[in-house]
Amino acid sequence: MDTPTLVVSTMVSSLCAFQLLFHVVSYRFSAKVCPGFSTLSSEKKIEWNSRVVSTCHSLLVGLLGLYVFLFDEATISDPLWGDSSVAKVNVAIASGYLLSDLLTIILYWKVIGDKYFVIHHCTSLYAFFLILKRSVLEYIGNFRLLAELSSPFVNQRWFLEALKYPKFSKANVINGILMTVVFFTVRIAPIPSFYVFVHSMLGTEAYARLGLLVQSSWVATCAVLDVMNVMWMIRISKGCLKVLSLFRREKANSSLQNGKLD
């Protein structure tokens, strides 16, 4: 199978698989493994299924992206022009998911519509289109997909809230801490070194070969996504601090009631 056919077939298969997961698999699986799912409203079930799909996608492309980042010699040796089937397939899977999720958002806009997600998805799709169309920046695209490793924790927070877990429950506190740490690690901490790397490429022959469109799109799309990541990080940090505060207050109240204030 030639590369264009592989990319297109992977993208279409990804779109169809994630739609099937949303409309069929998640409903049946969630009803079997989580008794609380059946008590949710129809609106909550739509968002629940959307987040199940998001979690599956994040784990798949995040782990594949980690493999490319650590072990894919073709792209590691040449981050701008290195060509790898694994790297391309991962970007194609992510593209299929983004198309699927955009379709779901449009169909259920009144329930899960969010303009920031539309901006995020369209920006990412544009960047991925250039990567797949021109066979450039495959390593960079997969590096950016490492950010998806934080999504399962973000989704888990919503699941716990939907199932009415107390904000200061151990499950909520542990997930909140992990979510904040992982989100910062994969989305915020790499920002300075990433732009240092971009700057180091300026003036090189490999960078010049990219052309003005790819050069400007590379920086612009990453900048948009990073601004959104910083905005989300601020919101997550505030939420985590609030949960920790509630947890400490509840623990202090329990200690007072037991007559053993530490």
Tab-separated table of C-alpha atoms in Angstrom:
chain	number	residue	atom	x	y	z
A	1	MET	CA	0.000	0.000	0.000
A	2	ASP	CA	1.492	3.369	-1.020
A	3	THR	CA	1.788	6.172	1.533
A	4	PRO	CA	-1.133	8.398	0.369
A	5	THR	CA	-3.471	5.391	0.372
A	6	LEU	CA	-2.248	4.351	3.826
A	7	VAL	CA	-2.827	7.841	5.201
A	8	VAL	CA	-6.315	8.265	3.736
A	9	SER	CA	-7.462	4.748	4.685
A	10	THR	CA	-6.143	5.226	8.227
A	11	MET	CA	-7.916	8.561	8.574
A	12	VAL	CA	-11.240	7.219	7.275
A	13	SER	CA	-10.970	4.080	9.415
A	14	SER	CA	-10.190	6.213	12.437
A	15	LEU	CA	-13.208	8.457	11.839
A	16	CYS	CA	-15.532	5.475	11.425
A	17	ALA	CA	-14.104	3.605	14.423
A	18	PHE	CA	-14.500	6.571	16.757
A	19	GLN	CA	-18.054	7.191	15.531
A	20	LEU	CA	-18.870	3.532	16.181
A	21	LEU	CA	-17.306	3.813	19.625
A	22	PHE	CA	-19.405	6.887	20.396
A	23	HIS	CA	-22.767	5.670	19.071
A	24	VAL	CA	-22.637	1.971	19.998
A	25	VAL	CA	-19.690	0.602	21.947
A	26	SER	CA	-19.495	3.193	24.716
A	27	TYR	CA	-23.230	2.953	25.493
A	28	ARG	CA	-23.132	-0.818	25.880
A	29	PHE	CA	-19.772	-1.021	27.637
A	30	SER	CA	-20.511	1.809	30.080
A	31	ALA	CA	-23.896	0.356	31.003
A	32	LYS	CA	-22.238	-2.974	31.870
A	33	VAL	CA	-19.223	-1.764	33.828
A	34	CYS	CA	-20.662	1.353	35.511
A	35	PRO	CA	-24.075	1.087	37.249
A	36	GLY	CA	-24.243	4.872	37.574
A	37	PHE	CA	-24.288	5.321	33.806
A	38	SER	CA	-27.942	4.236	33.514
A	39	THR	CA	-29.008	6.940	35.984
A	40	LEU	CA	-27.554	9.771	33.907
A	41	SER	CA	-29.728	12.052	31.802
A	42	SER	CA	-29.625	11.661	28.027
A	43	GLU	CA	-27.535	14.843	27.792
A	44	LYS	CA	-25.014	13.522	30.320
A	45	LYS	CA	-24.815	10.216	28.450
A	46	ILE	CA	-23.911	12.055	25.233
A	47	GLU	CA	-21.029	13.864	26.939
A	48	TRP	CA	-20.031	10.669	28.769
A	49	ASN	CA	-19.694	8.796	25.475
A	50	SER	CA	-17.826	11.705	23.931
A	51	ARG	CA	-15.310	11.591	26.779
A	52	VAL	CA	-14.948	7.806	26.545
A	53	VAL	CA	-13.989	8.270	22.893
A	54	SER	CA	-11.627	11.094	23.841
A	55	THR	CA	-9.925	8.905	26.444
A	56	CYS	CA	-9.449	6.008	24.016
A	57	HIS	CA	-8.038	8.331	21.364
A	58	SER	CA	-5.715	10.051	23.830
A	59	LEU	CA	-4.221	6.818	25.099
A	60	LEU	CA	-3.720	5.478	21.562
A	61	VAL	CA	-2.108	8.512	19.916
A	62	GLY	CA	-0.319	9.580	23.098
A	63	LEU	CA	1.435	6.239	23.489
A	64	LEU	CA	2.226	6.000	19.767
A	65	GLY	CA	3.559	9.555	19.917
A	66	LEU	CA	5.741	8.575	22.864
A	67	TYR	CA	7.128	5.661	20.838
A	68	VAL	CA	7.974	7.975	17.932
A	69	PHE	CA	9.502	10.520	20.312
A	70	LEU	CA	11.776	7.946	21.960
A	71	PHE	CA	12.493	5.266	19.366
A	72	ASP	CA	11.665	6.320	15.782
A	73	GLU	CA	15.153	6.797	14.361
A	74	ALA	CA	14.054	8.201	11.001
A	75	THR	CA	12.271	11.194	12.526
A	76	ILE	CA	14.555	11.618	15.553
A	77	SER	CA	17.596	12.003	13.288
A	78	ASP	CA	15.788	14.593	11.151
A	79	PRO	CA	12.876	16.254	13.034
A	80	LEU	CA	11.904	18.438	10.076
A	81	TRP	CA	12.149	16.046	7.131
A	82	GLY	CA	12.370	12.557	8.648
A	83	ASP	CA	9.796	10.233	7.079
A	84	SER	CA	8.183	7.403	9.073
A	85	SER	CA	5.108	5.261	8.444
A	86	VAL	CA	4.405	5.009	12.176
A	87	ALA	CA	4.580	8.778	12.599
A	88	LYS	CA	2.286	9.332	9.608
A	89	VAL	CA	-0.227	6.728	10.790
A	90	ASN	CA	-0.404	8.309	14.230
A	91	VAL	CA	-1.081	11.756	12.793
A	92	ALA	CA	-3.719	10.205	10.477
A	93	ILE	CA	-5.417	8.497	13.446
A	94	ALA	CA	-5.493	11.800	15.316
A	95	SER	CA	-6.902	13.563	12.226
A	96	GLY	CA	-9.680	10.977	11.917
A	97	TYR	CA	-10.556	11.476	15.576
A	98	LEU	CA	-10.662	15.266	15.221
A	99	LEU	CA	-13.013	14.972	12.237
A	100	SER	CA	-15.175	12.518	14.179
A	101	ASP	CA	-15.287	14.749	17.234
A	102	LEU	CA	-16.117	17.831	15.154
A	103	LEU	CA	-18.999	15.905	13.594
A	104	THR	CA	-20.220	14.869	17.055
A	105	ILE	CA	-19.932	18.430	18.374
A	106	ILE	CA	-21.956	19.775	15.434
A	107	LEU	CA	-24.639	17.080	15.787
A	108	TYR	CA	-24.985	17.662	19.529
A	109	TRP	CA	-24.014	21.325	19.726
A	110	LYS	CA	-26.636	22.196	22.358
A	111	VAL	CA	-25.168	19.546	24.668
A	112	ILE	CA	-21.395	19.553	24.057
A	113	GLY	CA	-20.843	22.535	21.763
A	114	ASP	CA	-17.726	24.507	22.686
A	115	LYS	CA	-16.109	27.163	20.484
A	116	TYR	CA	-12.684	26.567	22.033
A	117	PHE	CA	-12.774	22.903	21.051
A	118	VAL	CA	-13.755	23.889	17.506
A	119	ILE	CA	-10.795	26.300	17.342
A	120	HIS	CA	-8.494	23.636	18.799
A	121	HIS	CA	-9.674	20.929	16.391
A	122	CYS	CA	-9.574	23.122	13.268
A	123	THR	CA	-6.108	24.444	14.132
A	124	SER	CA	-4.805	20.924	14.729
A	125	LEU	CA	-6.399	19.594	11.542
A	126	TYR	CA	-4.785	22.327	9.477
A	127	ALA	CA	-1.367	21.522	10.948
A	128	PHE	CA	-1.853	17.776	10.456
A	129	PHE	CA	-2.989	18.335	6.862
A	130	LEU	CA	0.300	20.068	6.071
A	131	ILE	CA	2.288	17.307	7.794
A	132	LEU	CA	0.552	14.550	5.853
A	133	LYS	CA	0.323	16.394	2.539
A	134	ARG	CA	3.957	17.499	2.419
A	135	SER	CA	5.611	14.760	4.518
A	136	VAL	CA	7.272	17.306	6.795
A	137	LEU	CA	7.474	17.876	10.572
A	138	GLU	CA	6.271	14.354	11.350
A	139	TYR	CA	8.415	14.226	14.479
A	140	ILE	CA	7.070	17.620	15.588
A	141	GLY	CA	3.474	16.502	15.008
A	142	ASN	CA	3.985	13.402	17.128
A	143	PHE	CA	5.761	15.418	19.804
A	144	ARG	CA	2.719	17.684	20.008
A	145	LEU	CA	0.482	14.623	20.339
A	146	LEU	CA	2.190	13.793	23.653
A	147	ALA	CA	-0.107	16.487	25.064
A	148	GLU	CA	-2.983	14.019	24.689
A	149	LEU	CA	-1.622	11.963	27.596
A	150	SER	CA	-3.255	14.485	29.950
A	151	SER	CA	-6.758	14.048	28.530
A	152	PRO	CA	-7.672	10.804	30.386
A	153	PHE	CA	-7.240	12.605	33.712
A	154	VAL	CA	-9.299	15.581	32.535
A	155	ASN	CA	-12.051	13.225	31.408
A	156	GLN	CA	-11.862	11.236	34.638
A	157	ARG	CA	-12.554	14.416	36.582
A	158	TRP	CA	-15.768	14.849	34.580
A	159	PHE	CA	-16.740	11.185	35.093
A	160	LEU	CA	-16.346	11.525	38.863
A	161	GLU	CA	-18.411	14.699	38.854
A	162	ALA	CA	-21.144	13.074	36.733
A	163	LEU	CA	-21.280	10.147	39.174
A	164	LYS	CA	-21.630	12.678	42.026
A	165	TYR	CA	-18.397	11.874	43.826
A	166	PRO	CA	-17.757	14.515	46.515
A	167	LYS	CA	-15.175	17.072	45.428
A	168	PHE	CA	-13.075	16.222	48.482
A	169	SER	CA	-13.278	12.443	48.037
A	170	LYS	CA	-9.952	10.620	47.807
A	171	ALA	CA	-10.627	9.655	44.171
A	172	ASN	CA	-11.256	13.282	43.223
A	173	VAL	CA	-8.238	14.599	45.094
A	174	ILE	CA	-5.827	11.995	43.684
A	175	ASN	CA	-7.129	12.470	40.140
A	176	GLY	CA	-7.016	16.247	40.518
A	177	ILE	CA	-3.363	16.170	41.564
A	178	LEU	CA	-2.419	13.738	38.790
A	179	MET	CA	-4.362	15.762	36.221
A	180	THR	CA	-2.586	18.978	37.189
A	181	VAL	CA	0.875	17.392	37.254
A	182	VAL	CA	0.470	15.488	33.969
A	183	PHE	CA	-1.173	18.434	32.190
A	184	PHE	CA	1.698	20.690	33.215
A	185	THR	CA	4.308	18.058	32.296
A	186	VAL	CA	3.079	17.319	28.759
A	187	ARG	CA	1.488	20.631	27.745
A	188	ILE	CA	3.173	23.495	29.604
A	189	ALA	CA	6.675	22.430	30.636
A	190	PRO	CA	7.804	21.659	27.029
A	191	ILE	CA	6.807	25.121	25.729
A	192	PRO	CA	10.113	26.969	26.379
A	193	SER	CA	12.351	24.199	25.003
A	194	PHE	CA	10.050	23.750	22.007
A	195	TYR	CA	10.399	27.383	20.914
A	196	VAL	CA	14.138	27.297	21.643
A	197	PHE	CA	14.301	24.381	19.209
A	198	VAL	CA	12.240	26.288	16.624
A	199	HIS	CA	14.607	29.250	16.965
A	200	SER	CA	17.627	26.965	16.545
A	201	MET	CA	16.227	25.805	13.190
A	202	LEU	CA	16.019	29.327	11.754
A	203	GLY	CA	18.544	29.859	8.999
A	204	THR	CA	19.248	26.172	8.478
A	205	GLU	CA	18.967	24.568	5.060
A	206	ALA	CA	16.327	22.124	6.312
A	207	TYR	CA	14.190	25.003	7.613
A	208	ALA	CA	14.548	26.983	4.379
A	209	ARG	CA	13.332	23.985	2.363
A	210	LEU	CA	10.046	23.994	4.281
A	211	GLY	CA	8.876	27.116	2.479
A	212	LEU	CA	7.088	30.158	3.874
A	213	LEU	CA	3.667	28.503	4.211
A	214	VAL	CA	4.882	25.606	6.365
A	215	GLN	CA	7.274	27.825	8.325
A	216	SER	CA	4.577	30.329	9.272
A	217	SER	CA	1.927	27.662	9.831
A	218	TRP	CA	4.251	25.681	12.126
A	219	VAL	CA	4.742	28.630	14.472
A	220	ALA	CA	1.200	30.025	14.208
A	221	THR	CA	-0.667	26.772	14.900
A	222	CYS	CA	1.610	25.844	17.799
A	223	ALA	CA	1.225	29.333	19.268
A	224	VAL	CA	-2.587	29.120	19.131
A	225	LEU	CA	-2.594	25.698	20.771
A	226	ASP	CA	-0.104	26.755	23.451
A	227	VAL	CA	-2.129	29.846	24.365
A	228	MET	CA	-5.162	27.574	24.824
A	229	ASN	CA	-3.085	25.129	26.886
A	230	VAL	CA	-1.979	27.951	29.201
A	231	MET	CA	-5.613	29.075	29.586
A	232	TRP	CA	-6.691	25.530	30.447
A	233	MET	CA	-3.740	25.106	32.825
A	234	ILE	CA	-4.858	28.171	34.785
A	235	ARG	CA	-8.389	26.787	35.079
A	236	ILE	CA	-7.153	23.339	36.095
A	237	SER	CA	-4.787	24.781	38.701
A	238	LYS	CA	-7.574	26.844	40.254
A	239	GLY	CA	-9.839	23.783	40.359
A	240	CYS	CA	-7.121	21.610	41.894
A	241	LEU	CA	-6.352	24.186	44.589
A	242	LYS	CA	-10.059	24.460	45.376
A	243	VAL	CA	-10.424	20.679	45.757
A	244	LEU	CA	-7.331	20.476	47.961
A	245	SER	CA	-8.690	23.289	50.108
A	246	LEU	CA	-12.011	21.499	50.524
A	247	PHE	CA	-10.215	18.261	51.322
A	248	ARG	CA	-8.088	19.903	54.026
A	249	ARG	CA	-11.127	21.637	55.505
A	250	GLU	CA	-13.074	18.386	55.607
A	251	LYS	CA	-10.132	16.601	57.226
A	252	ALA	CA	-9.811	19.358	59.817
A	253	ASN	CA	-13.541	19.180	60.601
A	254	SER	CA	-13.317	15.396	61.011
A	255	SER	CA	-10.354	15.779	63.369
A	256	LEU	CA	-12.249	18.350	65.451
A	257	GLN	CA	-15.280	16.062	65.673
A	258	ASN	CA	-13.032	13.230	66.837
A	259	GLY	CA	-11.347	15.490	69.383
A	260	LYS	CA	-7.888	15.085	67.822
A	261	LEU	CA	-6.954	18.242	66.037
A	262	ASP	CA	-3.363	17.811	64.818
